[in-house]
Structures are given as C-alpha cells and as structure tokens.
PDB file of C-alpha atoms in Angstrom:
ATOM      1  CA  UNK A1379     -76.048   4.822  45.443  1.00 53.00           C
ATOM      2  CA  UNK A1380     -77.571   2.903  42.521  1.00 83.00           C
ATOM      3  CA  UNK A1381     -75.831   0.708  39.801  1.00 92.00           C
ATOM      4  CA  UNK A1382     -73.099   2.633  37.676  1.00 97.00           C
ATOM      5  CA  UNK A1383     -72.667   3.488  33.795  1.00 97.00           C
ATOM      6  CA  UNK A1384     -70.733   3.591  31.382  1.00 98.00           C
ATOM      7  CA  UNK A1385     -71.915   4.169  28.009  1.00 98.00           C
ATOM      8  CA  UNK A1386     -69.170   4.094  25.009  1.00 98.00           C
ATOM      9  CA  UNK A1387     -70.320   4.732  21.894  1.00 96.00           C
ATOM     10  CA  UNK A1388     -69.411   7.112  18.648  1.00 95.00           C
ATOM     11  CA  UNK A1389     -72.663   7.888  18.075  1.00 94.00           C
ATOM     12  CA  UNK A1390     -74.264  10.496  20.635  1.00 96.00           C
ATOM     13  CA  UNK A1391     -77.791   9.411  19.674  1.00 95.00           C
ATOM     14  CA  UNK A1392     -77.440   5.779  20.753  1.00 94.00           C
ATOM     15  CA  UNK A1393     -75.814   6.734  23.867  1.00 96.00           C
ATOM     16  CA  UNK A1394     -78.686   9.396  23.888  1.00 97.00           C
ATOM     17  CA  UNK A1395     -81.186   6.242  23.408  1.00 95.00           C
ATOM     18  CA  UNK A1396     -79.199   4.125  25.978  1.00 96.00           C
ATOM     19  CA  UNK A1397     -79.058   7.030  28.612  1.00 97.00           C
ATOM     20  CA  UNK A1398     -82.681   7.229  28.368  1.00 96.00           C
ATOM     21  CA  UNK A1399     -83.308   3.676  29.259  1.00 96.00           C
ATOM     22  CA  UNK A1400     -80.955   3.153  32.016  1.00 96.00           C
ATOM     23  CA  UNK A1401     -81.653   6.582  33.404  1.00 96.00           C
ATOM     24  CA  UNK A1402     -85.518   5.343  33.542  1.00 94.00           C
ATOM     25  CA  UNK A1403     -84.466   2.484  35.346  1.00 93.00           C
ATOM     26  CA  UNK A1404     -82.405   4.511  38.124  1.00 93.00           C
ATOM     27  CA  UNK A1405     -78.794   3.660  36.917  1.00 95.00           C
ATOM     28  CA  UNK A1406     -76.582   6.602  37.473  1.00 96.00           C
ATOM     29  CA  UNK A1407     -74.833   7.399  34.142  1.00 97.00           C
ATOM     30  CA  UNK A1408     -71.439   7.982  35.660  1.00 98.00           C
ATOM     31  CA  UNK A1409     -69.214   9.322  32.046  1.00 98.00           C
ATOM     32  CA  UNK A1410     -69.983   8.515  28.692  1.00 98.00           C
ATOM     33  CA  UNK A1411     -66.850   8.035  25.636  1.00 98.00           C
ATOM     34  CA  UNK A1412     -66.530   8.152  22.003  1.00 97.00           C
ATOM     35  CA  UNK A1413     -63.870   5.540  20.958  1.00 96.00           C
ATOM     36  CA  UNK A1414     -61.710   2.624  22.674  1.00 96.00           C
ATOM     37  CA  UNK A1415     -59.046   4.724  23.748  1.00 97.00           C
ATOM     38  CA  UNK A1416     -61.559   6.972  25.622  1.00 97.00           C
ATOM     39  CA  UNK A1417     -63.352   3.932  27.233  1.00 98.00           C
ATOM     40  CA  UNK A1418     -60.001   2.497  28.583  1.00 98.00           C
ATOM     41  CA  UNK A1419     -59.568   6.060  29.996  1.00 98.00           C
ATOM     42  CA  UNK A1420     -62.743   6.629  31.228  1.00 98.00           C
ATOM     43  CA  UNK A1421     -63.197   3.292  32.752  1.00 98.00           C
ATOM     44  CA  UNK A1422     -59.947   3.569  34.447  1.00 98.00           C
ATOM     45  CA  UNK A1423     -61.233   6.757  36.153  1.00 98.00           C
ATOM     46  CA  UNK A1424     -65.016   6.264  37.191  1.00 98.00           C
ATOM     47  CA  UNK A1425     -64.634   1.737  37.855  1.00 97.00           C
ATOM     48  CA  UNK A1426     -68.138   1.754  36.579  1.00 98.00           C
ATOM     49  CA  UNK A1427     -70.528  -1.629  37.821  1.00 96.00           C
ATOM     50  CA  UNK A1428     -71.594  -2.203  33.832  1.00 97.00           C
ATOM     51  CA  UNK A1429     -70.202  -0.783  30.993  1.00 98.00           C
ATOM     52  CA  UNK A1430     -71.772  -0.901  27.681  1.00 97.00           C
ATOM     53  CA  UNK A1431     -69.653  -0.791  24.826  1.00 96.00           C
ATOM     54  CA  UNK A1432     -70.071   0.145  20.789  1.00 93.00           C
ATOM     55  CA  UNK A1433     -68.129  -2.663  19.020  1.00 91.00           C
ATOM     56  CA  UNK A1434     -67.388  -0.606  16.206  1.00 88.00           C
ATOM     57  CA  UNK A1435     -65.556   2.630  16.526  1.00 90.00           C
ATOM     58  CA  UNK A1436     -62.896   5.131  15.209  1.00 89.00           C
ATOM     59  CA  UNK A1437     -59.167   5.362  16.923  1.00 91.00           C
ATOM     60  CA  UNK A1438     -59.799   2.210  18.953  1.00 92.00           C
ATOM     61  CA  UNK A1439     -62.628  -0.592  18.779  1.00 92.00           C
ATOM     62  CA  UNK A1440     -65.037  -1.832  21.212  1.00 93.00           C
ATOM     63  CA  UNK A1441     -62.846  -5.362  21.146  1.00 93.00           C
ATOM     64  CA  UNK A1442     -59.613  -4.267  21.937  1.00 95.00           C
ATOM     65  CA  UNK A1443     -60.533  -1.738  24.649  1.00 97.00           C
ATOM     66  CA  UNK A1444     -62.741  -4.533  25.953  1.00 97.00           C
ATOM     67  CA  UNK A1445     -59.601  -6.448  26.356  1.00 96.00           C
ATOM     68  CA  UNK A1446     -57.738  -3.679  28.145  1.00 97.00           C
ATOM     69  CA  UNK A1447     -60.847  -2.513  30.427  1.00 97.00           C
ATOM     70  CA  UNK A1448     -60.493  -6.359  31.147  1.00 96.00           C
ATOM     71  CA  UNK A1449     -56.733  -6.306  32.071  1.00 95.00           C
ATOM     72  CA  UNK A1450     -56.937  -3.603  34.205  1.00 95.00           C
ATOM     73  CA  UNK A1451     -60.380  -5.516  36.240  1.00 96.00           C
ATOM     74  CA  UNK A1452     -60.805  -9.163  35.583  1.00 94.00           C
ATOM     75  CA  UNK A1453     -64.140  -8.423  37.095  1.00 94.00           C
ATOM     76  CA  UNK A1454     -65.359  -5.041  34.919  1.00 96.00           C
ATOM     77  CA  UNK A1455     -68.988  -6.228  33.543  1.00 96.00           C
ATOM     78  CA  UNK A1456     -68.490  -4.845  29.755  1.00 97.00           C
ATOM     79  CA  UNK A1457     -72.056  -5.370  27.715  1.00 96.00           C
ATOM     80  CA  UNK A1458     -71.319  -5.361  24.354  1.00 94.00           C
ATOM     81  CA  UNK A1459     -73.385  -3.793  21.548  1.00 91.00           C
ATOM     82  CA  UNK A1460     -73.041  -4.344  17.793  1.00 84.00           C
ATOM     83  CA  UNK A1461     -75.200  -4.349  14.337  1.00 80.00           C
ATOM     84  CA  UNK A1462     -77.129  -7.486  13.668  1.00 63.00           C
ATOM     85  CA  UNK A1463     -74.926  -9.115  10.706  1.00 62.00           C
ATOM     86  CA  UNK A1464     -71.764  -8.455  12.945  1.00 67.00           C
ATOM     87  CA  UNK A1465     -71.848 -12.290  14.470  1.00 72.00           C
ATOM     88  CA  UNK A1466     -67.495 -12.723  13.682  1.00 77.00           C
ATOM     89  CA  UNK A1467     -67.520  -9.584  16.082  1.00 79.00           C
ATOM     90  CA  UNK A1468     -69.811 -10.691  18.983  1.00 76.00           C
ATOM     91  CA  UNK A1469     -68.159 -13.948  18.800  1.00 82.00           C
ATOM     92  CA  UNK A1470     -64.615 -12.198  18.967  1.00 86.00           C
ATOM     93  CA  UNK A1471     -66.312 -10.426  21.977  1.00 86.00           C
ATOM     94  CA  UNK A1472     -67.366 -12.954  24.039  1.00 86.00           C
ATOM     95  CA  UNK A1473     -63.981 -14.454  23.687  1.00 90.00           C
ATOM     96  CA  UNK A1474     -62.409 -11.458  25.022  1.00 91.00           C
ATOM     97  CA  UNK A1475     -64.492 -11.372  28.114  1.00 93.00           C
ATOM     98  CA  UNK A1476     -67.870  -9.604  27.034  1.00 94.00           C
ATOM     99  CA  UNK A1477     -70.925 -10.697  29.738  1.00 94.00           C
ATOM    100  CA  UNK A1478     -73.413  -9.950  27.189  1.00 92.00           C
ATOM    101  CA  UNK A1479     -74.657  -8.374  24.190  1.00 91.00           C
ATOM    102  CA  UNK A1480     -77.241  -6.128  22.544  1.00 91.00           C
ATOM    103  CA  UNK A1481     -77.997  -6.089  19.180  1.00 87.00           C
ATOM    104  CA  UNK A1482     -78.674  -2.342  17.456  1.00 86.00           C
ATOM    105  CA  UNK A1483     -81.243  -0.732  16.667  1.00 86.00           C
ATOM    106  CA  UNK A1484     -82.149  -1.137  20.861  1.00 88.00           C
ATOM    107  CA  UNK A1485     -85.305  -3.107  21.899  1.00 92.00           C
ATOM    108  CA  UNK A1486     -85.389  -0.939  25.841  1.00 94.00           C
ATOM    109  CA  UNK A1487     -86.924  -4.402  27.087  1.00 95.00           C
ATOM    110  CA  UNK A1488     -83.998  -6.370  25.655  1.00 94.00           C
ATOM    111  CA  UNK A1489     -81.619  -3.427  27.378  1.00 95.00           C
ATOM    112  CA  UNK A1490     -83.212  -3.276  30.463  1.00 94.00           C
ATOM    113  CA  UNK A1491     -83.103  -6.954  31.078  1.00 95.00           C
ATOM    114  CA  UNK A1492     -79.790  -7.237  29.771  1.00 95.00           C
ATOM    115  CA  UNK A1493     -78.047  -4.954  32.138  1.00 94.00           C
ATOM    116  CA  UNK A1494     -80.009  -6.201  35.004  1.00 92.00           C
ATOM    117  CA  UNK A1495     -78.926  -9.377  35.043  1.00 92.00           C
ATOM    118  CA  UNK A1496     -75.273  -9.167  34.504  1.00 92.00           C
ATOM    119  CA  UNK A1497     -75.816  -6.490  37.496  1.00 86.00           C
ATOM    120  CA  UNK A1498     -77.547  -9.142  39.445  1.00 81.00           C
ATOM    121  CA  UNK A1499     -80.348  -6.721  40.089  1.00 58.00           C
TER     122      UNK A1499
END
C-alpha cells in the first residue's frame, strides 16, 4: 500500500487540484474534510501518513485542529497550506507542529516535493 492522504480544505477545487497531484504521484487519497473540526475527525479515523491542511477555514481553523491532530499523534505529518501574505499564520503553524508548508495558488513541483520529503519517499 502506498503513502496515505489527507486533504482538508473548504474549497473542493483546491482539494480537487491537490488530489490530482498526489493521485499522479500514487498517494492513495484516503478521506478528504471541509473545516478543523472535520480534520480532527477524519484524522482520528483514517491515521493518514501526511495530511495537508487549509490554514484558513470556517467552524474550526487549520491551526487549532493542527494542534489537536497533534495531541492525539505526536508523530501525524500535517503539511500546511496558506495564501502568500499569511506569514503571522505559517509562523503560528510551524510553532504548533506543522512539517511544512505550501503556499496557494499550488506550484505541483513545489507539492510534489513537499510531500515527498516529509514522507521520506
């Protein structure tokens, strides 16, 4: 079985545009969620390898289910992805336990490489 998915993201084109990439590169897309509360739940259920996470969201953000995807597995790989001009937020991300980051509007390359290496691929 090949490297799992998570993509969490309010906006079903980008996870449309991420599925697409990952999918190309053989990573099984195991659920996909719409807010932070969904993530936590989702994540909880399916213990994805790398999960890739909107920072900015309705109900609950990308940050704060970061930091409960991260107290329920010190270990869950969360890629974070945010809007260039949101710098406060990446930084507030990496402090919370993001491995990486991707800036929107997606360069596949950037994605590709991105999840590769924090999947040690």
């Amino acid at each position: 079985m090949g490297l799992t998915v998570l993509l969490v993201d309010d906006s079903l084109f980008m996870r449309n545009m991420l599925r697409g990439i990952l999918e190309g590169e053989g990573y099984e897309i195991v659920a996909e969620a719409v807010d932070g509360m969904d993530a936590v739940r989702k994540y909880r259920e399916f213990r994805p390898d790398v999960t890739t996470m909107d920072i900015v969201m309705p109900v609950k953000n990308g940050i704060e289910a970061l930091r409960e995807i991260r107290i329920l597995d010190a270990k869950a790989c969360v890629v974070m992805c945010s809007a260039v001009g949101q710098e406060s937020l990446v930084n507030a991300a990496h402090e919370a336990g993001a491995c990486d980051f991707i800036i929107k509007p997606f360069n596949p390359e950037r994605v590709r490489e991105v999840i590769k290496r924090v999947a040690g691929a």
